[in-house]
Each structure stands twice: as structure tokens, then as C-alpha cells.
PDB file of C-alpha atoms in Angstrom:
ATOM      1  CA  MET A1219     134.141  18.476  64.104  1.00  0.00           C
ATOM      2  CA  LYS A1220     135.351  20.569  61.126  1.00  0.00           C
ATOM      3  CA  SER A1221     138.913  21.573  60.405  1.00  0.00           C
ATOM      4  CA  VAL A1222     139.534  24.827  58.642  1.00  0.00           C
ATOM      5  CA  LEU A1223     142.477  25.826  56.417  1.00  0.00           C
ATOM      6  CA  VAL A1224     143.322  29.549  56.570  1.00  0.00           C
ATOM      7  CA  LEU A1225     145.354  30.916  53.618  1.00  0.00           C
ATOM      8  CA  THR A1226     147.390  34.055  54.322  1.00  0.00           C
ATOM      9  CA  ARG A1227     150.560  35.864  53.159  1.00  0.00           C
ATOM     10  CA  ALA A1228     151.983  36.027  56.667  1.00  0.00           C
ATOM     11  CA  GLU A1229     151.308  39.754  57.029  1.00  0.00           C
ATOM     12  CA  ALA A1230     151.239  41.107  60.557  1.00  0.00           C
ATOM     13  CA  TRP A1231     147.477  41.881  60.600  1.00  0.00           C
ATOM     14  CA  GLN A1232     146.704  38.341  59.492  1.00  0.00           C
ATOM     15  CA  GLN A1233     148.125  36.918  62.785  1.00  0.00           C
ATOM     16  CA  THR A1234     145.465  38.883  64.642  1.00  0.00           C
ATOM     17  CA  ALA A1235     142.849  37.776  62.159  1.00  0.00           C
ATOM     18  CA  ILE A1236     143.863  34.136  62.534  1.00  0.00           C
ATOM     19  CA  GLU A1237     143.681  34.317  66.295  1.00  0.00           C
ATOM     20  CA  ALA A1238     140.168  35.830  66.147  1.00  0.00           C
ATOM     21  CA  LEU A1239     139.111  33.130  63.693  1.00  0.00           C
ATOM     22  CA  ARG A1240     140.687  30.425  65.873  1.00  0.00           C
ATOM     23  CA  GLN A1241     138.643  31.522  68.886  1.00  0.00           C
ATOM     24  CA  ALA A1242     135.398  31.498  66.833  1.00  0.00           C
ATOM     25  CA  VAL A1243     136.102  28.047  65.253  1.00  0.00           C
ATOM     26  CA  GLU A1244     137.294  26.418  68.474  1.00  0.00           C
ATOM     27  CA  ALA A1245     134.328  27.837  70.415  1.00  0.00           C
ATOM     28  CA  ASP A1246     132.178  25.980  67.864  1.00  0.00           C
ATOM     29  CA  GLY A1247     134.011  22.703  68.451  1.00  0.00           C
ATOM     30  CA  GLY A1248     136.249  22.916  65.352  1.00  0.00           C
ATOM     31  CA  SER A1249     139.947  23.168  64.788  1.00  0.00           C
ATOM     32  CA  ILE A1250     142.071  25.474  62.669  1.00  0.00           C
ATOM     33  CA  ALA A1251     145.042  24.315  60.523  1.00  0.00           C
ATOM     34  CA  THR A1252     147.747  25.832  58.403  1.00  0.00           C
ATOM     35  CA  ALA A1253     148.009  22.947  56.002  1.00  0.00           C
ATOM     36  CA  VAL A1254     145.688  20.485  54.262  1.00  0.00           C
ATOM     37  CA  PRO A1255     143.655  18.405  54.810  1.00  0.00           C
ATOM     38  CA  ALA A1256     140.736  20.644  55.769  1.00  0.00           C
ATOM     39  CA  ASP A1257     136.994  20.658  55.371  1.00  0.00           C
ATOM     40  CA  LEU A1258     136.872  24.416  54.631  1.00  0.00           C
ATOM     41  CA  ILE A1259     139.291  26.796  53.015  1.00  0.00           C
ATOM     42  CA  CYS A1260     139.293  30.324  54.427  1.00  0.00           C
ATOM     43  CA  PRO A1261     141.440  32.655  52.298  1.00  0.00           C
ATOM     44  CA  LEU A1262     142.559  35.934  53.803  1.00  0.00           C
ATOM     45  CA  THR A1263     144.568  37.067  50.780  1.00  0.00           C
ATOM     46  CA  PHE A1264     144.175  37.516  47.051  1.00  0.00           C
ATOM     47  CA  ASN A1265     147.490  35.779  46.416  1.00  0.00           C
ATOM     48  CA  LEU A1266     146.191  32.206  46.440  1.00  0.00           C
ATOM     49  CA  PRO A1267     147.778  28.906  45.401  1.00  0.00           C
ATOM     50  CA  ASP A1268     146.131  26.783  42.720  1.00  0.00           C
ATOM     51  CA  VAL A1269     143.331  25.421  44.908  1.00  0.00           C
ATOM     52  CA  GLU A1270     139.599  25.204  44.324  1.00  0.00           C
ATOM     53  CA  PHE A1271     137.138  26.497  46.920  1.00  0.00           C
ATOM     54  CA  PRO A1272     133.562  27.833  46.990  1.00  0.00           C
ATOM     55  CA  GLY A1273     133.686  31.460  46.074  1.00  0.00           C
ATOM     56  CA  GLN A1274     136.690  31.158  43.809  1.00  0.00           C
ATOM     57  CA  ALA A1275     134.892  32.930  40.938  1.00  0.00           C
ATOM     58  CA  VAL A1276     134.060  35.850  43.267  1.00  0.00           C
ATOM     59  CA  PHE A1277     137.687  36.090  44.375  1.00  0.00           C
ATOM     60  CA  GLN A1278     138.798  36.234  40.733  1.00  0.00           C
ATOM     61  CA  ALA A1279     136.225  38.953  39.976  1.00  0.00           C
ATOM     62  CA  CYS A1280     137.314  41.012  42.990  1.00  0.00           C
ATOM     63  CA  CYS A1281     140.994  40.664  41.981  1.00  0.00           C
ATOM     64  CA  ASP A1282     140.120  42.303  38.670  1.00  0.00           C
ATOM     65  CA  PHE A1283     139.912  45.782  40.178  1.00  0.00           C
ATOM     66  CA  ASP A1284     139.316  47.494  36.814  1.00  0.00           C
ATOM     67  CA  GLY A1285     136.712  44.962  35.771  1.00  0.00           C
ATOM     68  CA  MET A1286     134.860  45.385  39.079  1.00  0.00           C
ATOM     69  CA  ARG A1287     134.903  49.189  38.702  1.00  0.00           C
ATOM     70  CA  ASP A1288     133.456  48.854  35.216  1.00  0.00           C
ATOM     71  CA  ARG A1289     130.613  46.750  36.611  1.00  0.00           C
ATOM     72  CA  VAL A1290     129.901  49.368  39.264  1.00  0.00           C
ATOM     73  CA  ARG A1291     129.921  52.241  36.700  1.00  0.00           C
ATOM     74  CA  LYS A1292     126.963  50.601  34.961  1.00  0.00           C
ATOM     75  CA  PHE A1293     124.909  51.343  38.098  1.00  0.00           C
ATOM     76  CA  ASP A1294     125.724  55.032  38.031  1.00  0.00           C
ATOM     77  CA  TYR A1295     128.166  55.054  40.957  1.00  0.00           C
ATOM     78  CA  GLY A1296     131.320  57.120  40.876  1.00  0.00           C
ATOM     79  CA  ILE A1297     134.741  55.495  41.061  1.00  0.00           C
ATOM     80  CA  GLY A1298     137.602  56.685  43.204  1.00  0.00           C
ATOM     81  CA  SER A1299     140.090  55.841  45.934  1.00  0.00           C
ATOM     82  CA  GLY A1300     138.649  55.310  49.391  1.00  0.00           C
ATOM     83  CA  SER A1301     139.704  54.855  52.994  1.00  0.00           C
ATOM     84  CA  HIS A1302     136.377  53.643  54.390  1.00  0.00           C
ATOM     85  CA  TRP A1303     135.038  50.096  54.468  1.00  0.00           C
ATOM     86  CA  LEU A1304     131.441  48.869  54.709  1.00  0.00           C
ATOM     87  CA  PRO A1305     131.277  45.413  56.284  1.00  0.00           C
ATOM     88  CA  ILE A1306     128.833  43.195  54.431  1.00  0.00           C
ATOM     89  CA  VAL A1307     127.939  40.081  56.393  1.00  0.00           C
ATOM     90  CA  HIS A1308     126.335  37.939  53.688  1.00  0.00           C
ATOM     91  CA  THR A1309     124.738  34.857  55.269  1.00  0.00           C
ATOM     92  CA  ALA A1310     122.843  32.019  53.700  1.00  0.00           C
ATOM     93  CA  LYS A1311     119.592  33.670  54.910  1.00  0.00           C
ATOM     94  CA  GLY A1312     120.322  37.325  54.135  1.00  0.00           C
ATOM     95  CA  THR A1313     122.682  40.274  54.383  1.00  0.00           C
ATOM     96  CA  LEU A1314     123.585  42.365  57.385  1.00  0.00           C
ATOM     97  CA  TYR A1315     125.659  45.572  57.296  1.00  0.00           C
ATOM     98  CA  GLY A1316     128.127  46.508  59.958  1.00  0.00           C
ATOM     99  CA  GLU A1317     129.064  50.029  60.977  1.00  0.00           C
ATOM    100  CA  VAL A1318     131.599  51.550  58.630  1.00  0.00           C
ATOM    101  CA  ILE A1319     135.332  51.230  59.430  1.00  0.00           C
ATOM    102  CA  THR A1320     137.643  54.141  58.708  1.00  0.00           C
ATOM    103  CA  THR A1321     141.254  55.180  59.372  1.00  0.00           C
ATOM    104  CA  VAL A1322     142.276  57.423  62.226  1.00  0.00           C
ATOM    105  CA  ALA A1323     145.940  58.285  62.811  1.00  0.00           C
ATOM    106  CA  ASP A1324     147.216  55.398  60.694  1.00  0.00           C
ATOM    107  CA  ALA A1325     144.951  52.862  62.463  1.00  0.00           C
ATOM    108  CA  TYR A1326     141.580  51.317  61.646  1.00  0.00           C
ATOM    109  CA  GLN A1327     138.609  52.405  63.716  1.00  0.00           C
ATOM    110  CA  GLN A1328     134.984  51.295  63.933  1.00  0.00           C
ATOM    111  CA  PRO A1329     132.314  52.778  63.971  1.00  0.00           C
ATOM    112  CA  LEU A1330     132.044  55.625  61.549  1.00  0.00           C
ATOM    113  CA  HIS A1331     128.366  56.636  61.426  1.00  0.00           C
ATOM    114  CA  LEU A1332     127.096  57.811  58.042  1.00  0.00           C
ATOM    115  CA  SER A1333     124.005  59.861  57.427  1.00  0.00           C
ATOM    116  CA  ASP A1334     121.083  58.145  55.746  1.00  0.00           C
ATOM    117  CA  ARG A1335     121.842  60.141  52.586  1.00  0.00           C
ATOM    118  CA  LEU A1336     125.196  58.379  52.347  1.00  0.00           C
ATOM    119  CA  ARG A1337     124.310  55.045  53.902  1.00  0.00           C
ATOM    120  CA  GLN A1338     121.297  54.126  51.726  1.00  0.00           C
ATOM    121  CA  PRO A1339     123.180  54.238  48.337  1.00  0.00           C
ATOM    122  CA  LEU A1340     126.048  52.375  49.995  1.00  0.00           C
ATOM    123  CA  TYR A1341     123.735  49.566  51.169  1.00  0.00           C
ATOM    124  CA  ALA A1342     122.128  49.503  47.725  1.00  0.00           C
ATOM    125  CA  LEU A1343     125.544  49.043  46.086  1.00  0.00           C
ATOM    126  CA  GLY A1344     126.294  46.228  48.534  1.00  0.00           C
ATOM    127  CA  GLN A1345     123.069  44.444  47.516  1.00  0.00           C
ATOM    128  CA  ILE A1346     123.826  44.966  43.800  1.00  0.00           C
ATOM    129  CA  LEU A1347     127.288  43.463  44.166  1.00  0.00           C
ATOM    130  CA  MET A1348     126.059  40.468  46.154  1.00  0.00           C
ATOM    131  CA  ARG A1349     123.469  39.764  43.523  1.00  0.00           C
ATOM    132  CA  GLU A1350     125.664  40.474  40.502  1.00  0.00           C
ATOM    133  CA  LEU A1351     128.415  38.157  41.824  1.00  0.00           C
ATOM    134  CA  ALA A1352     126.047  35.463  43.087  1.00  0.00           C
ATOM    135  CA  ALA A1353     128.177  35.866  46.198  1.00  0.00           C
ATOM    136  CA  PRO A1354     128.457  32.894  48.531  1.00  0.00           C
ATOM    137  CA  PRO A1355     128.121  33.385  52.318  1.00  0.00           C
ATOM    138  CA  SER A1356     131.120  35.369  53.600  1.00  0.00           C
ATOM    139  CA  VAL A1357     132.151  38.658  55.121  1.00  0.00           C
ATOM    140  CA  TYR A1358     132.938  41.232  52.418  1.00  0.00           C
ATOM    141  CA  LEU A1359     134.406  44.678  52.809  1.00  0.00           C
ATOM    142  CA  LEU A1360     133.200  47.337  50.363  1.00  0.00           C
ATOM    143  CA  GLN A1361     135.963  49.877  50.167  1.00  0.00           C
ATOM    144  CA  PHE A1362     134.762  53.337  49.227  1.00  0.00           C
ATOM    145  CA  GLY A1363     135.480  57.057  49.384  1.00  0.00           C
ATOM    146  CA  LEU A1364     133.420  60.235  49.534  1.00  0.00           C
ATOM    147  CA  ALA A1365     133.574  62.847  46.813  1.00  0.00           C
ATOM    148  CA  ASP A1366     131.274  65.822  46.432  1.00  0.00           C
ATOM    149  CA  HIS A1367     129.109  64.466  49.255  1.00  0.00           C
ATOM    150  CA  ALA A1368     128.555  61.164  47.380  1.00  0.00           C
ATOM    151  CA  VAL A1369     129.807  57.581  47.685  1.00  0.00           C
ATOM    152  CA  VAL A1370     132.513  56.524  45.213  1.00  0.00           C
ATOM    153  CA  PHE A1371     133.444  52.823  44.814  1.00  0.00           C
ATOM    154  CA  ASP A1372     137.077  51.704  45.212  1.00  0.00           C
ATOM    155  CA  ARG A1373     137.011  47.864  45.478  1.00  0.00           C
ATOM    156  CA  LEU A1374     135.336  44.845  47.078  1.00  0.00           C
ATOM    157  CA  TRP A1375     137.287  42.574  49.402  1.00  0.00           C
ATOM    158  CA  PRO A1376     135.751  39.052  49.479  1.00  0.00           C
ATOM    159  CA  PHE A1377     137.104  38.332  52.965  1.00  0.00           C
ATOM    160  CA  PRO A1378     137.554  40.275  56.253  1.00  0.00           C
ATOM    161  CA  ALA A1379     140.819  42.061  55.247  1.00  0.00           C
ATOM    162  CA  ALA A1380     143.042  44.180  57.603  1.00  0.00           C
ATOM    163  CA  PRO A1381     140.430  46.861  58.378  1.00  0.00           C
ATOM    164  CA  ALA A1382     138.150  44.167  59.949  1.00  0.00           C
ATOM    165  CA  ILE A1383     140.585  44.013  62.914  1.00  0.00           C
ATOM    166  CA  ALA A1384     138.899  47.231  64.084  1.00  0.00           C
ATOM    167  CA  SER A1385     135.766  45.194  64.865  1.00  0.00           C
ATOM    168  CA  ILE A1386     137.535  43.019  67.510  1.00  0.00           C
ATOM    169  CA  GLY A1387     136.242  44.099  70.946  1.00  0.00           C
ATOM    170  CA  VAL A1388     133.924  46.679  69.256  1.00  0.00           C
ATOM    171  CA  GLN A1389     131.358  44.794  67.231  1.00  0.00           C
ATOM    172  CA  LEU A1390     129.446  41.801  68.491  1.00  0.00           C
ATOM    173  CA  PRO A1391     130.069  39.365  66.903  1.00  0.00           C
ATOM    174  CA  ASN A1392     133.312  40.663  65.442  1.00  0.00           C
ATOM    175  CA  LEU A1393     133.811  40.295  61.691  1.00  0.00           C
ATOM    176  CA  TYR A1394     136.021  37.170  62.066  1.00  0.00           C
ATOM    177  CA  GLU A1395     133.311  35.480  64.152  1.00  0.00           C
ATOM    178  CA  CYS A1396     130.830  36.535  61.519  1.00  0.00           C
ATOM    179  CA  HIS A1397     133.084  35.105  58.761  1.00  0.00           C
ATOM    180  CA  TRP A1398     133.243  31.726  60.464  1.00  0.00           C
ATOM    181  CA  LYS A1399     129.477  31.719  60.954  1.00  0.00           C
ATOM    182  CA  CYS A1400     128.958  32.548  57.286  1.00  0.00           C
ATOM    183  CA  LEU A1401     131.348  29.865  56.079  1.00  0.00           C
ATOM    184  CA  SER A1402     129.797  27.249  58.360  1.00  0.00           C
ATOM    185  CA  HIS A1403     126.190  28.372  57.496  1.00  0.00           C
ATOM    186  CA  GLN A1404     125.262  29.425  61.009  1.00  0.00           C
ATOM    187  CA  ALA A1405     122.677  32.079  61.728  1.00  0.00           C
ATOM    188  CA  ILE A1406     123.665  35.665  62.653  1.00  0.00           C
ATOM    189  CA  VAL A1407     120.720  37.453  64.190  1.00  0.00           C
ATOM    190  CA  ASP A1408     122.178  40.967  64.592  1.00  0.00           C
ATOM    191  CA  LEU A1409     125.362  43.050  64.649  1.00  0.00           C
ATOM    192  CA  ALA A1410     125.805  45.333  67.675  1.00  0.00           C
ATOM    193  CA  ILE A1411     128.397  47.926  68.644  1.00  0.00           C
ATOM    194  CA  ALA A1412     129.691  47.996  72.225  1.00  0.00           C
ATOM    195  CA  GLY A1413     128.285  50.871  74.230  1.00  0.00           C
ATOM    196  CA  SER A1414     131.777  52.198  74.985  1.00  0.00           C
ATOM    197  CA  ALA A1415     132.756  52.560  71.323  1.00  0.00           C
ATOM    198  CA  ASP A1416     133.933  55.932  70.133  1.00  0.00           C
ATOM    199  CA  TYR A1417     131.632  57.024  67.269  1.00  0.00           C
ATOM    200  CA  LYS A1418     132.739  59.316  64.485  1.00  0.00           C
ATOM    201  CA  THR A1419     130.068  60.826  62.167  1.00  0.00           C
ATOM    202  CA  VAL A1420     129.929  61.846  58.545  1.00  0.00           C
ATOM    203  CA  SER A1421     126.910  63.606  57.168  1.00  0.00           C
TER     204      SER A1421
END
């Protein structure tokens, strides 16, 4: 049985995230802790103590927002602020993409359906970043905007940050369940959206 250490900054959204992670970990026979010792470290914040964990180099790269934007510029993507997030579920066996999360009336909502014209370059950027960073299994959120009918890169979150809460009760498995499966090297066959979900569309 594995124990998991979750690192947070005690922000309100993180309590919801921890509860979703707790359910996924305990359903798999593990336990979740707020202090060491632990077999796995599961950061949900950039503000980390001096602790080593797999993926530390990726966290440091993602913390360097300007450096990450310079990397992305080399691949001919625009840079700008964004209020949309592409979930990248990067498993040991491959990468799955969730439906985009957006903001609606000061809340996060999934799914936002993008046209192929927008979705394909977004997926391509996700693949580039996973390869460039030699990213370990995890759930990543690629934050982006839309300018002149094109995708512009904002930043990459190397963990299911606050917007991922929108997936709870909407995406199966939700992004916190996916995160646990990635960290524990379990297979994820598919990502599905509940039939009752309210779709928004951008073409």
C-alpha cells in the first residue's frame, strides 16, 4: 500500500483537489498524508519546499514563465495571456487530451469544444512540450488564449491546478483520478465527458 504526500499552499481550491485525490488513492488501496514519510510526492503548487521528487526539473522549467515562452516561440507559436486550459494526461504509455476547460462567470467549466483548426495546433504544442521537457507521467494543464483566430501560449502547469476542478463530475476519470493513475503508472484507456455536460464551442 502506497502513501502519498500532497504539497499545497492551503488555497481553497486545493481542498477540493485533495479530496478528489484522496478518493482516487484510497479506492486504489493507498493512503494520503500531509507530512512525510511518503512513497510519492504530489505537488499542487509551484511554491515548494527544498524536497527532491521525480519531475522536479519540469517544475523548475514551468516556474520560469519567460523561459518557457521563449521555448515555445521557437516553434512559431504566438505568446499571450489566456483563460483556457488544455488537460494533457501524460501516461507512461502515451498522451491523452481532455476537453478544454474555460472560465464562465468567474468559475471554471469543462468542456469547451474547439474546432479542428484550433485543436490540432494545440495538441501539437502539447506533444512538443512533453518531448522538449522529457516530461514524466502527470496531468499537465496547457494554459492558452485565442488571438486572431489562432492559439497563443500562456504557460504550462505541471500539475492539475485550480481549473482541473471543473472535471470533477464531468470528465471520467476526472483529472485528479488521472493524476493519481499517472503518478502510480496505471493505465488510462480513455477520457470521456458525461452526457449531461453543457458544451460550449469555439470555431
